[in-house]
Amino acid sequence: MSAQHERLRMMLTAALFAAIIGIFAQITIPLPFVPITGQTLAVGLAATILGSRYGALSALLYMLVGAVGVPVFSGMSAGMSIIFGPTGGYIISFVLSAFFIGWYIEKTKATVPQAFSANLIGMVINLAFGTVWLKIFAELSWMEALAAGFLPFIIGGIIKAFLAAWIGIEVRKRLASARLLPQPTKNRTA
Amino acid sequence: MMEKMIFGRYLPLQSVVHRLDPRAKLLFIFGFVIVVFLANNALSYGLLAVFTLVFIYLSKINVRFLLAGLKPVIWLIAFTFLLHIFLTREGDLLFEAGFLKVYEGGVRQGAFISLRFLLLIFVTSLLTLTTSPISITDGLESLLKPFKKLKLPVHELALMMSISLRFIPTLMDETDKIMKAQMARGADFSSGPIKERVKAVVPLLIPLFVSAFKRAEELAVAMEARGYKGGEGRTKYRLLHWQGRDTAALIILVVLAALLWWTRS
């Protein structure tokens, strides 16, 4: 298979993953106290499965598709108003956290514990960036911003990081055995 | 839900705002997002509000749809407003009840920041309400063309966006199908202990992601069989036309910025 075909195939996969993130953003797994929204889970999964480059691409595509008006953000919302709004930092930093998660997993042996720590740090990046954005946009103090934008999401975030690591590594194994993921861990040539 | 996903929030009407080139609208919005931050007193905020109202009137969009766009952020606006009212200690004391003290500066600050949010949301919502997702994508691609020199794959990015768009309903169907298939096998997504519920999601996600890989492979083969080899030399089916009214829209924005600069304190 040529490098060009490989590149096109991975880009298309990232595009489809972006669509999946958009669908999952509408789904909430109803757990007591901490409902798990599918959005961050799907971003973590995309990064764990696709790696840094294409994981970040799928997060970027998700953001752009939402920006042009397809209701893929949580609660069927869409538009530049969400991105340039007070909660836009969370969506923008998905690109960063996806890149980091993918990069971390590429640097390690892609086991579940390693993917879990990658996703945990990714979650912290996401929440931190989102909180700083919220603080600046809403002109809040640091304590207020933390209380509104960081602390309530920690427990759900840990559960999601674990799920993304566990399911993501599982999917990678299946793809590798079906020869759909060409170079299982060192995906540097694409 | 499906229909809403495909067309986004676009409302096909006949108006000046609808007919504007998507590139003009995008530039206008990016400019507006910056210009809004120029306002800092009652006069400049009033000017911005009047300007936004005229814009809404010209678009012929029912205000109901604009208000619907507020839903996801309304609690946040209210929260910010209240924080500013109770925590900013500037100006004269207006009201006091026990430990609660409301100052004039707080009310003013809270009102201005909430108004800024509202205006930003209204104007940016107008873009997606008056322009279809596909034409915004075309506009973005065209505007980002200069970045091609920096090796940013602009054409491919736009193509992947439209593929993503196109496949949302298909993948939604598939998610639904897999969910029902697993429910028929006894999966329970909405009751039982937490651990069981989380476990029930696994057989839903794995086939979905694996099939996305398969579908991408098929798509890549189909595209290459039809001669797709990247953005070089590709022609467009939908063409954009820049017209006088597009230039006029941008001039109006510059005038607004100048007026705000003049009225701000």
GROMACS .gro file of C-alpha atoms in nm:
model
  455
    1MET     CA    1   0.000   0.000   0.000
    2SER     CA    2   0.138   0.339  -0.094
    3ALA     CA    3   0.208   0.611   0.158
    4GLN     CA    4  -0.044   0.833  -0.019
    5HIS     CA    5  -0.320   0.575   0.018
    6GLU     CA    6  -0.228   0.530   0.383
    7ARG     CA    7  -0.247   0.904   0.444
    8LEU     CA    8  -0.586   0.937   0.275
    9ARG     CA    9  -0.718   0.637   0.465
   10MET     CA   10  -0.605   0.773   0.803
   11MET     CA   11  -0.746   1.119   0.725
   12LEU     CA   12  -1.080   0.965   0.635
   13THR     CA   13  -1.071   0.764   0.956
   14ALA     CA   14  -1.009   1.087   1.148
   15ALA     CA   15  -1.307   1.246   0.968
   16LEU     CA   16  -1.531   0.955   1.065
   17PHE     CA   17  -1.404   0.970   1.422
   18ALA     CA   18  -1.492   1.339   1.429
   19ALA     CA   19  -1.846   1.241   1.332
   20ILE     CA   20  -1.849   0.981   1.609
   21ILE     CA   21  -1.734   1.241   1.863
   22GLY     CA   22  -2.024   1.458   1.749
   23ILE     CA   23  -2.273   1.176   1.799
   24PHE     CA   24  -2.130   1.080   2.137
   25ALA     CA   25  -2.148   1.438   2.258
   26GLN     CA   26  -2.526   1.393   2.253
   27ILE     CA   27  -2.519   1.075   2.464
   28THR     CA   28  -2.497   1.079   2.840
   29ILE     CA   29  -2.445   0.763   3.041
   30PRO     CA   30  -2.662   0.835   3.345
   31LEU     CA   31  -2.452   0.755   3.649
   32PRO     CA   32  -2.550   0.890   3.990
   33PHE     CA   33  -2.380   1.226   4.071
   34VAL     CA   34  -2.146   1.221   3.774
   35PRO     CA   35  -2.318   1.165   3.441
   36ILE     CA   36  -2.058   1.066   3.185
   37THR     CA   37  -2.093   1.274   2.870
   38GLY     CA   38  -1.971   1.104   2.558
   39GLN     CA   39  -1.782   1.404   2.421
   40THR     CA   40  -1.460   1.387   2.625
   41LEU     CA   41  -1.477   1.009   2.627
   42ALA     CA   42  -1.490   0.999   2.247
   43VAL     CA   43  -1.204   1.250   2.214
   44GLY     CA   44  -0.992   1.038   2.450
   45LEU     CA   45  -1.080   0.727   2.251
   46ALA     CA   46  -0.998   0.890   1.919
   47ALA     CA   47  -0.657   0.999   2.050
   48THR     CA   48  -0.585   0.662   2.210
   49ILE     CA   49  -0.674   0.474   1.893
   50LEU     CA   50  -0.546   0.710   1.623
   51GLY     CA   51  -0.234   0.853   1.788
   52SER     CA   52  -0.114   1.213   1.812
   53ARG     CA   53  -0.143   1.333   1.455
   54TYR     CA   54  -0.474   1.189   1.347
   55GLY     CA   55  -0.623   1.204   1.695
   56ALA     CA   56  -0.562   1.579   1.699
   57LEU     CA   57  -0.695   1.602   1.342
   58SER     CA   58  -1.021   1.436   1.441
   59ALA     CA   59  -1.059   1.674   1.738
   60LEU     CA   60  -0.988   1.968   1.506
   61LEU     CA   61  -1.242   1.845   1.252
   62TYR     CA   62  -1.498   1.801   1.528
   63MET     CA   63  -1.443   2.160   1.634
   64LEU     CA   64  -1.464   2.292   1.278
   65VAL     CA   65  -1.777   2.094   1.190
   66GLY     CA   66  -1.940   2.235   1.500
   67ALA     CA   67  -1.817   2.584   1.414
   68VAL     CA   68  -1.983   2.579   1.072
   69GLY     CA   69  -2.319   2.507   1.231
   70VAL     CA   70  -2.372   2.133   1.258
   71PRO     CA   71  -2.510   2.070   1.607
   72VAL     CA   72  -2.233   1.839   1.729
   73PHE     CA   73  -2.151   2.016   2.054
   74SER     CA   74  -2.319   1.894   2.369
   75GLY     CA   75  -2.692   1.957   2.391
   76MET     CA   76  -2.720   1.980   2.008
   77SER     CA   77  -2.559   2.322   2.010
   78ALA     CA   78  -2.332   2.456   1.738
   79GLY     CA   79  -2.173   2.758   1.586
   80MET     CA   80  -1.886   2.994   1.636
   81SER     CA   81  -2.078   3.141   1.928
   82ILE     CA   82  -1.994   2.831   2.131
   83ILE     CA   83  -1.626   2.838   2.038
   84PHE     CA   84  -1.591   3.210   2.099
   85GLY     CA   85  -1.811   3.180   2.405
   86PRO     CA   86  -1.714   3.125   2.767
   87THR     CA   87  -1.702   2.744   2.734
   88GLY     CA   88  -1.512   2.746   2.405
   89GLY     CA   89  -1.180   2.676   2.574
   90TYR     CA   90  -1.282   2.319   2.649
   91ILE     CA   91  -1.355   2.249   2.282
   92ILE     CA   92  -1.042   2.419   2.152
   93SER     CA   93  -0.820   2.235   2.398
   94PHE     CA   94  -0.953   1.900   2.280
   95VAL     CA   95  -0.706   1.939   1.994
   96LEU     CA   96  -0.420   1.990   2.239
   97SER     CA   97  -0.520   1.715   2.476
   98ALA     CA   98  -0.581   1.469   2.189
   99PHE     CA   99  -0.236   1.544   2.052
  100PHE     CA  100  -0.079   1.494   2.392
  101ILE     CA  101  -0.264   1.168   2.464
  102GLY     CA  102  -0.165   1.025   2.127
  103TRP     CA  103   0.195   1.140   2.163
  104TYR     CA  104   0.230   0.992   2.513
  105ILE     CA  105   0.092   0.657   2.399
  106GLU     CA  106   0.321   0.653   2.097
  107LYS     CA  107   0.618   0.710   2.327
  108THR     CA  108   0.524   0.416   2.549
  109LYS     CA  109   0.423   0.055   2.490
  110ALA     CA  110   0.051   0.137   2.467
  111THR     CA  111  -0.062  -0.069   2.763
  112VAL     CA  112  -0.383   0.011   2.952
  113PRO     CA  113  -0.208   0.172   3.257
  114GLN     CA  114   0.002   0.393   3.030
  115ALA     CA  115  -0.299   0.490   2.821
  116PHE     CA  116  -0.479   0.566   3.148
  117SER     CA  117  -0.210   0.806   3.266
  118ALA     CA  118  -0.200   0.965   2.920
  119ASN     CA  119  -0.574   1.021   2.932
  120LEU     CA  120  -0.556   1.154   3.288
  121ILE     CA  121  -0.299   1.416   3.192
  122GLY     CA  122  -0.501   1.490   2.879
  123MET     CA  123  -0.805   1.554   3.097
  124VAL     CA  124  -0.607   1.792   3.318
  125ILE     CA  125  -0.485   1.982   3.009
  126ASN     CA  126  -0.841   2.005   2.882
  127LEU     CA  127  -0.990   2.122   3.212
  128ALA     CA  128  -0.705   2.364   3.285
  129PHE     CA  129  -0.725   2.531   2.945
  130GLY     CA  130  -1.104   2.545   2.961
  131THR     CA  131  -1.092   2.699   3.308
  132VAL     CA  132  -0.838   2.966   3.211
  133TRP     CA  133  -1.052   3.055   2.908
  134LEU     CA  134  -1.360   3.070   3.129
  135LYS     CA  135  -1.181   3.292   3.378
  136ILE     CA  136  -1.073   3.538   3.109
  137PHE     CA  137  -1.401   3.538   2.919
  138ALA     CA  138  -1.631   3.571   3.215
  139GLU     CA  139  -1.385   3.790   3.406
  140LEU     CA  140  -1.404   3.567   3.712
  141SER     CA  141  -1.147   3.529   3.988
  142TRP     CA  142  -0.930   3.216   3.993
  143MET     CA  143  -1.128   3.059   4.278
  144GLU     CA  144  -1.460   3.121   4.107
  145ALA     CA  145  -1.334   2.982   3.777
  146LEU     CA  146  -1.200   2.669   3.948
  147ALA     CA  147  -1.527   2.613   4.128
  148ALA     CA  148  -1.731   2.654   3.811
  149GLY     CA  149  -1.504   2.498   3.552
  150PHE     CA  150  -1.263   2.249   3.706
  151LEU     CA  151  -1.364   2.086   4.033
  152PRO     CA  152  -1.709   1.952   3.928
  153PHE     CA  153  -1.560   1.754   3.641
  154ILE     CA  154  -1.275   1.572   3.814
  155ILE     CA  155  -1.452   1.250   3.919
  156GLY     CA  156  -1.628   1.207   3.585
  157GLY     CA  157  -1.299   1.282   3.414
  158ILE     CA  158  -1.116   1.004   3.597
  159ILE     CA  159  -1.386   0.751   3.503
  160LYS     CA  160  -1.376   0.870   3.143
  161ALA     CA  161  -0.996   0.853   3.129
  162PHE     CA  162  -1.011   0.494   3.250
  163LEU     CA  163  -1.281   0.401   2.997
  164ALA     CA  164  -1.097   0.568   2.710
  165ALA     CA  165  -0.775   0.385   2.800
  166TRP     CA  166  -0.939   0.047   2.846
  167ILE     CA  167  -1.164   0.053   2.539
  168GLY     CA  168  -0.908   0.235   2.325
  169ILE     CA  169  -0.637  -0.023   2.384
  170GLU     CA  170  -0.890  -0.301   2.327
  171VAL     CA  171  -0.990  -0.149   1.992
  172ARG     CA  172  -0.623  -0.113   1.894
  173LYS     CA  173  -0.568  -0.483   1.962
  174ARG     CA  174  -0.866  -0.580   1.744
  175LEU     CA  175  -0.754  -0.349   1.466
  176ALA     CA  176  -0.402  -0.483   1.477
  177SER     CA  177  -0.527  -0.840   1.452
  178ALA     CA  178  -0.754  -0.741   1.162
  179ARG     CA  179  -0.452  -0.565   1.001
  180LEU     CA  180  -0.640  -0.236   0.987
  181LEU     CA  181  -0.388  -0.050   1.201
  182PRO     CA  182  -0.070  -0.095   1.001
  183GLN     CA  183   0.211  -0.009   1.245
  184PRO     CA  184   0.053  -0.077   1.583
  185THR     CA  185   0.259   0.152   1.808
  186LYS     CA  186   0.512   0.348   1.604
  187ASN     CA  187   0.286   0.523   1.362
  188ARG     CA  188   0.550   0.770   1.249
  189THR     CA  189   0.567   0.712   0.876
  190ALA     CA  190   0.211   0.812   0.789
  191MET     CA  191  -3.295   1.475   1.533
  192MET     CA  192  -3.155   1.334   1.209
  193GLU     CA  193  -3.284   1.623   1.001
  194LYS     CA  194  -3.142   1.873   1.247
  195MET     CA  195  -2.803   1.704   1.226
  196ILE     CA  196  -2.787   1.724   0.846
  197PHE     CA  197  -2.889   2.083   0.792
  198GLY     CA  198  -2.743   2.217   1.108
  199ARG     CA  199  -2.913   2.532   1.220
  200TYR     CA  200  -2.939   2.681   0.872
  201LEU     CA  201  -3.271   2.850   0.790
  202PRO     CA  202  -3.303   2.901   0.414
  203LEU     CA  203  -3.468   3.241   0.371
  204GLN     CA  204  -3.428   3.524   0.121
  205SER     CA  205  -3.243   3.817   0.272
  206VAL     CA  206  -2.943   4.040   0.217
  207VAL     CA  207  -2.759   3.862   0.493
  208HIS     CA  208  -2.830   3.521   0.339
  209ARG     CA  209  -2.703   3.638   0.002
  210LEU     CA  210  -2.370   3.766   0.133
  211ASP     CA  211  -2.065   3.568   0.033
  212PRO     CA  212  -1.969   3.321   0.311
  213ARG     CA  213  -1.617   3.465   0.305
  214ALA     CA  214  -1.750   3.814   0.375
  215LYS     CA  215  -1.961   3.680   0.660
  216LEU     CA  216  -1.668   3.492   0.812
  217LEU     CA  217  -1.438   3.795   0.795
  218PHE     CA  218  -1.715   4.007   0.939
  219ILE     CA  219  -1.763   3.771   1.234
  220PHE     CA  220  -1.391   3.751   1.313
  221GLY     CA  221  -1.375   4.129   1.297
  222PHE     CA  222  -1.682   4.166   1.514
  223VAL     CA  223  -1.543   3.935   1.784
  224ILE     CA  224  -1.250   4.177   1.820
  225VAL     CA  225  -1.453   4.496   1.781
  226VAL     CA  226  -1.691   4.395   2.061
  227PHE     CA  227  -1.408   4.424   2.310
  228LEU     CA  228  -1.365   4.793   2.222
  229ALA     CA  229  -1.692   4.886   2.390
  230ASN     CA  230  -1.650   4.992   2.751
  231ASN     CA  231  -1.922   5.242   2.837
  232ALA     CA  232  -2.298   5.282   2.801
  233LEU     CA  233  -2.275   5.478   2.475
  234SER     CA  234  -2.045   5.232   2.298
  235TYR     CA  235  -2.243   4.931   2.421
  236GLY     CA  236  -2.563   5.101   2.304
  237LEU     CA  237  -2.410   5.155   1.963
  238LEU     CA  238  -2.313   4.788   1.940
  239ALA     CA  239  -2.660   4.678   2.047
  240VAL     CA  240  -2.833   4.898   1.787
  241PHE     CA  241  -2.597   4.772   1.520
  242THR     CA  242  -2.667   4.408   1.612
  243LEU     CA  243  -3.043   4.466   1.610
  244VAL     CA  244  -3.029   4.617   1.261
  245PHE     CA  245  -2.828   4.320   1.145
  246ILE     CA  246  -3.083   4.078   1.291
  247TYR     CA  247  -3.367   4.272   1.127
  248LEU     CA  248  -3.196   4.255   0.787
  249SER     CA  249  -3.149   3.880   0.813
  250LYS     CA  250  -3.527   3.825   0.856
  251ILE     CA  251  -3.447   3.553   1.110
  252ASN     CA  252  -3.711   3.503   1.375
  253VAL     CA  253  -3.577   3.614   1.713
  254ARG     CA  254  -3.706   3.284   1.854
  255PHE     CA  255  -3.421   3.098   1.680
  256LEU     CA  256  -3.162   3.338   1.817
  257LEU     CA  257  -3.296   3.292   2.167
  258ALA     CA  258  -3.276   2.914   2.122
  259GLY     CA  259  -2.905   2.958   2.056
  260LEU     CA  260  -2.868   3.111   2.401
  261LYS     CA  261  -2.984   2.800   2.584
  262PRO     CA  262  -2.647   2.630   2.632
  263VAL     CA  263  -2.486   2.939   2.788
  264ILE     CA  264  -2.771   3.117   2.960
  265TRP     CA  265  -2.687   2.978   3.307
  266LEU     CA  266  -2.330   3.089   3.263
  267ILE     CA  267  -2.434   3.441   3.169
  268ALA     CA  268  -2.661   3.456   3.471
  269PHE     CA  269  -2.386   3.318   3.693
  270THR     CA  270  -2.134   3.576   3.572
  271PHE     CA  271  -2.386   3.855   3.615
  272LEU     CA  272  -2.457   3.754   3.974
  273LEU     CA  273  -2.089   3.715   4.057
  274HIS     CA  274  -2.017   4.065   3.933
  275ILE     CA  275  -2.313   4.212   4.118
  276PHE     CA  276  -2.215   4.064   4.450
  277LEU     CA  277  -1.839   4.070   4.432
  278THR     CA  278  -1.742   4.394   4.259
  279ARG     CA  279  -1.702   4.669   4.519
  280GLU     CA  280  -1.690   4.990   4.321
  281GLY     CA  281  -1.899   5.303   4.303
  282ASP     CA  282  -2.191   5.389   4.532
  283LEU     CA  283  -2.359   5.138   4.760
  284LEU     CA  284  -2.702   5.069   4.608
  285PHE     CA  285  -2.845   4.801   4.826
  286GLU     CA  286  -2.758   4.621   5.146
  287ALA     CA  287  -2.913   4.314   5.310
  288GLY     CA  288  -2.707   4.152   5.580
  289PHE     CA  289  -2.373   4.055   5.432
  290LEU     CA  290  -2.493   4.118   5.076
  291LYS     CA  291  -2.382   4.451   4.941
  292VAL     CA  292  -2.461   4.560   4.588
  293TYR     CA  293  -2.255   4.842   4.443
  294GLU     CA  294  -2.323   5.050   4.137
  295GLY     CA  295  -1.996   4.943   3.975
  296GLY     CA  296  -2.093   4.577   4.012
  297VAL     CA  297  -2.429   4.620   3.843
  298ARG     CA  298  -2.271   4.814   3.561
  299GLN     CA  299  -1.988   4.564   3.515
  300GLY     CA  300  -2.225   4.264   3.527
  301ALA     CA  301  -2.465   4.421   3.278
  302PHE     CA  302  -2.189   4.512   3.033
  303ILE     CA  303  -2.028   4.170   3.035
  304SER     CA  304  -2.362   3.991   2.998
  305LEU     CA  305  -2.450   4.223   2.711
  306ARG     CA  306  -2.119   4.148   2.545
  307PHE     CA  307  -2.192   3.775   2.566
  308LEU     CA  308  -2.540   3.825   2.424
  309LEU     CA  309  -2.420   4.033   2.130
  310LEU     CA  310  -2.140   3.790   2.050
  311ILE     CA  311  -2.380   3.497   2.058
  312PHE     CA  312  -2.641   3.675   1.844
  313VAL     CA  313  -2.400   3.782   1.573
  314THR     CA  314  -2.214   3.452   1.552
  315SER     CA  315  -2.546   3.262   1.553
  316LEU     CA  316  -2.656   3.472   1.257
  317LEU     CA  317  -2.371   3.322   1.055
  318THR     CA  318  -2.485   2.964   1.104
  319LEU     CA  319  -2.852   3.056   1.074
  320THR     CA  320  -2.808   3.230   0.739
  321THR     CA  321  -2.538   3.012   0.581
  322SER     CA  322  -2.541   2.636   0.519
  323PRO     CA  323  -2.257   2.432   0.674
  324ILE     CA  324  -2.129   2.342   0.328
  325SER     CA  325  -2.097   2.701   0.211
  326ILE     CA  326  -1.927   2.803   0.535
  327THR     CA  327  -1.681   2.518   0.473
  328ASP     CA  328  -1.623   2.647   0.118
  329GLY     CA  329  -1.571   2.997   0.254
  330LEU     CA  330  -1.324   2.877   0.516
  331GLU     CA  331  -1.130   2.682   0.256
  332SER     CA  332  -1.107   2.986   0.033
  333LEU     CA  333  -1.004   3.219   0.316
  334LEU     CA  334  -0.737   2.982   0.442
  335LYS     CA  335  -0.581   2.939   0.097
  336PRO     CA  336  -0.278   3.160   0.181
  337PHE     CA  337  -0.184   2.909   0.453
  338LYS     CA  338  -0.121   2.650   0.184
  339LYS     CA  339   0.221   2.807   0.146
  340LEU     CA  340   0.289   2.711   0.508
  341LYS     CA  341   0.212   2.348   0.416
  342LEU     CA  342  -0.126   2.355   0.588
  343PRO     CA  343  -0.341   2.108   0.390
  344VAL     CA  344  -0.633   2.348   0.353
  345HIS     CA  345  -0.812   2.166   0.075
  346GLU     CA  346  -0.789   1.832   0.249
  347LEU     CA  347  -0.908   1.980   0.576
  348ALA     CA  348  -1.218   2.120   0.405
  349LEU     CA  349  -1.281   1.791   0.226
  350MET     CA  350  -1.253   1.595   0.550
  351MET     CA  351  -1.495   1.841   0.713
  352SER     CA  352  -1.755   1.776   0.445
  353ILE     CA  353  -1.701   1.400   0.473
  354SER     CA  354  -1.743   1.424   0.848
  355LEU     CA  355  -2.063   1.621   0.792
  356ARG     CA  356  -2.191   1.372   0.539
  357PHE     CA  357  -2.129   1.072   0.762
  358ILE     CA  358  -2.287   1.198   1.082
  359PRO     CA  359  -2.634   1.061   0.990
  360THR     CA  360  -2.487   0.734   0.861
  361LEU     CA  361  -2.286   0.674   1.175
  362MET     CA  362  -2.579   0.778   1.390
  363ASP     CA  363  -2.784   0.507   1.221
  364GLU     CA  364  -2.508   0.262   1.284
  365THR     CA  365  -2.476   0.353   1.652
  366ASP     CA  366  -2.848   0.302   1.687
  367LYS     CA  367  -2.832  -0.034   1.513
  368ILE     CA  368  -2.545  -0.161   1.729
  369MET     CA  369  -2.719  -0.037   2.042
  370LYS     CA  370  -3.036  -0.225   1.953
  371ALA     CA  371  -2.838  -0.536   1.860
  372GLN     CA  372  -2.667  -0.533   2.200
  373MET     CA  373  -2.993  -0.465   2.380
  374ALA     CA  374  -3.144  -0.768   2.204
  375ARG     CA  375  -2.855  -0.966   2.352
  376GLY     CA  376  -2.946  -0.841   2.698
  377ALA     CA  377  -2.725  -0.531   2.734
  378ASP     CA  378  -2.871  -0.278   2.975
  379PHE     CA  379  -2.755   0.082   2.938
  380SER     CA  380  -2.980   0.255   3.185
  381SER     CA  381  -3.012   0.046   3.501
  382GLY     CA  382  -2.813  -0.183   3.725
  383PRO     CA  383  -2.491  -0.119   3.916
  384ILE     CA  384  -2.244   0.136   3.778
  385LYS     CA  385  -1.985  -0.124   3.686
  386GLU     CA  386  -2.236  -0.322   3.480
  387ARG     CA  387  -2.358  -0.011   3.299
  388VAL     CA  388  -2.007   0.096   3.210
  389LYS     CA  389  -1.933  -0.256   3.091
  390ALA     CA  390  -2.241  -0.246   2.868
  391VAL     CA  391  -2.089   0.043   2.673
  392VAL     CA  392  -1.782  -0.155   2.568
  393PRO     CA  393  -1.956  -0.386   2.317
  394LEU     CA  394  -2.119  -0.074   2.173
  395LEU     CA  395  -1.800   0.122   2.119
  396ILE     CA  396  -1.570  -0.145   1.984
  397PRO     CA  397  -1.776  -0.242   1.677
  398LEU     CA  398  -1.843   0.126   1.605
  399PHE     CA  399  -1.476   0.222   1.596
  400VAL     CA  400  -1.369  -0.090   1.411
  401SER     CA  401  -1.632  -0.033   1.144
  402ALA     CA  402  -1.520   0.330   1.106
  403PHE     CA  403  -1.177   0.198   1.010
  404LYS     CA  404  -1.328  -0.040   0.756
  405ARG     CA  405  -1.546   0.231   0.611
  406ALA     CA  406  -1.250   0.468   0.577
  407GLU     CA  407  -1.057   0.201   0.387
  408GLU     CA  408  -1.350   0.151   0.147
  409LEU     CA  409  -1.387   0.525   0.100
  410ALA     CA  410  -1.017   0.572   0.029
  411VAL     CA  411  -1.025   0.299  -0.233
  412ALA     CA  412  -1.341   0.441  -0.390
  413MET     CA  413  -1.191   0.792  -0.404
  414GLU     CA  414  -0.866   0.677  -0.555
  415ALA     CA  415  -1.049   0.462  -0.809
  416ARG     CA  416  -1.217   0.785  -0.921
  417GLY     CA  417  -0.880   0.954  -0.962
  418TYR     CA  418  -0.852   1.149  -0.634
  419LYS     CA  419  -0.494   1.244  -0.567
  420GLY     CA  420  -0.498   1.535  -0.327
  421GLY     CA  421  -0.584   1.900  -0.378
  422GLU     CA  422  -0.345   1.987  -0.663
  423GLY     CA  423  -0.532   2.102  -0.973
  424ARG     CA  424  -0.878   2.013  -0.847
  425THR     CA  425  -1.162   2.227  -0.975
  426LYS     CA  426  -1.473   2.320  -0.777
  427TYR     CA  427  -1.837   2.239  -0.832
  428ARG     CA  428  -1.964   2.521  -0.611
  429LEU     CA  429  -1.803   2.857  -0.691
  430LEU     CA  430  -1.805   3.164  -0.468
  431HIS     CA  431  -1.867   3.514  -0.608
  432TRP     CA  432  -1.750   3.823  -0.422
  433GLN     CA  433  -1.980   4.118  -0.491
  434GLY     CA  434  -2.025   4.483  -0.401
  435ARG     CA  435  -2.247   4.409  -0.102
  436ASP     CA  436  -1.970   4.191   0.045
  437THR     CA  437  -1.722   4.476   0.033
  438ALA     CA  438  -1.991   4.706   0.177
  439ALA     CA  439  -2.043   4.473   0.474
  440LEU     CA  440  -1.675   4.491   0.562
  441ILE     CA  441  -1.671   4.871   0.523
  442ILE     CA  442  -1.963   4.892   0.766
  443LEU     CA  443  -1.763   4.691   1.017
  444VAL     CA  444  -1.467   4.927   0.986
  445VAL     CA  445  -1.700   5.226   1.036
  446LEU     CA  446  -1.844   5.058   1.346
  447ALA     CA  447  -1.495   5.003   1.485
  448ALA     CA  448  -1.410   5.369   1.425
  449LEU     CA  449  -1.731   5.483   1.596
  450LEU     CA  450  -1.661   5.262   1.894
  451TRP     CA  451  -1.308   5.393   1.919
  452TRP     CA  452  -1.448   5.742   1.921
  453THR     CA  453  -1.724   5.679   2.181
  454ARG     CA  454  -1.534   5.460   2.425
  455SER     CA  455  -1.398   5.619   2.736
   0.00000   0.00000   0.00000
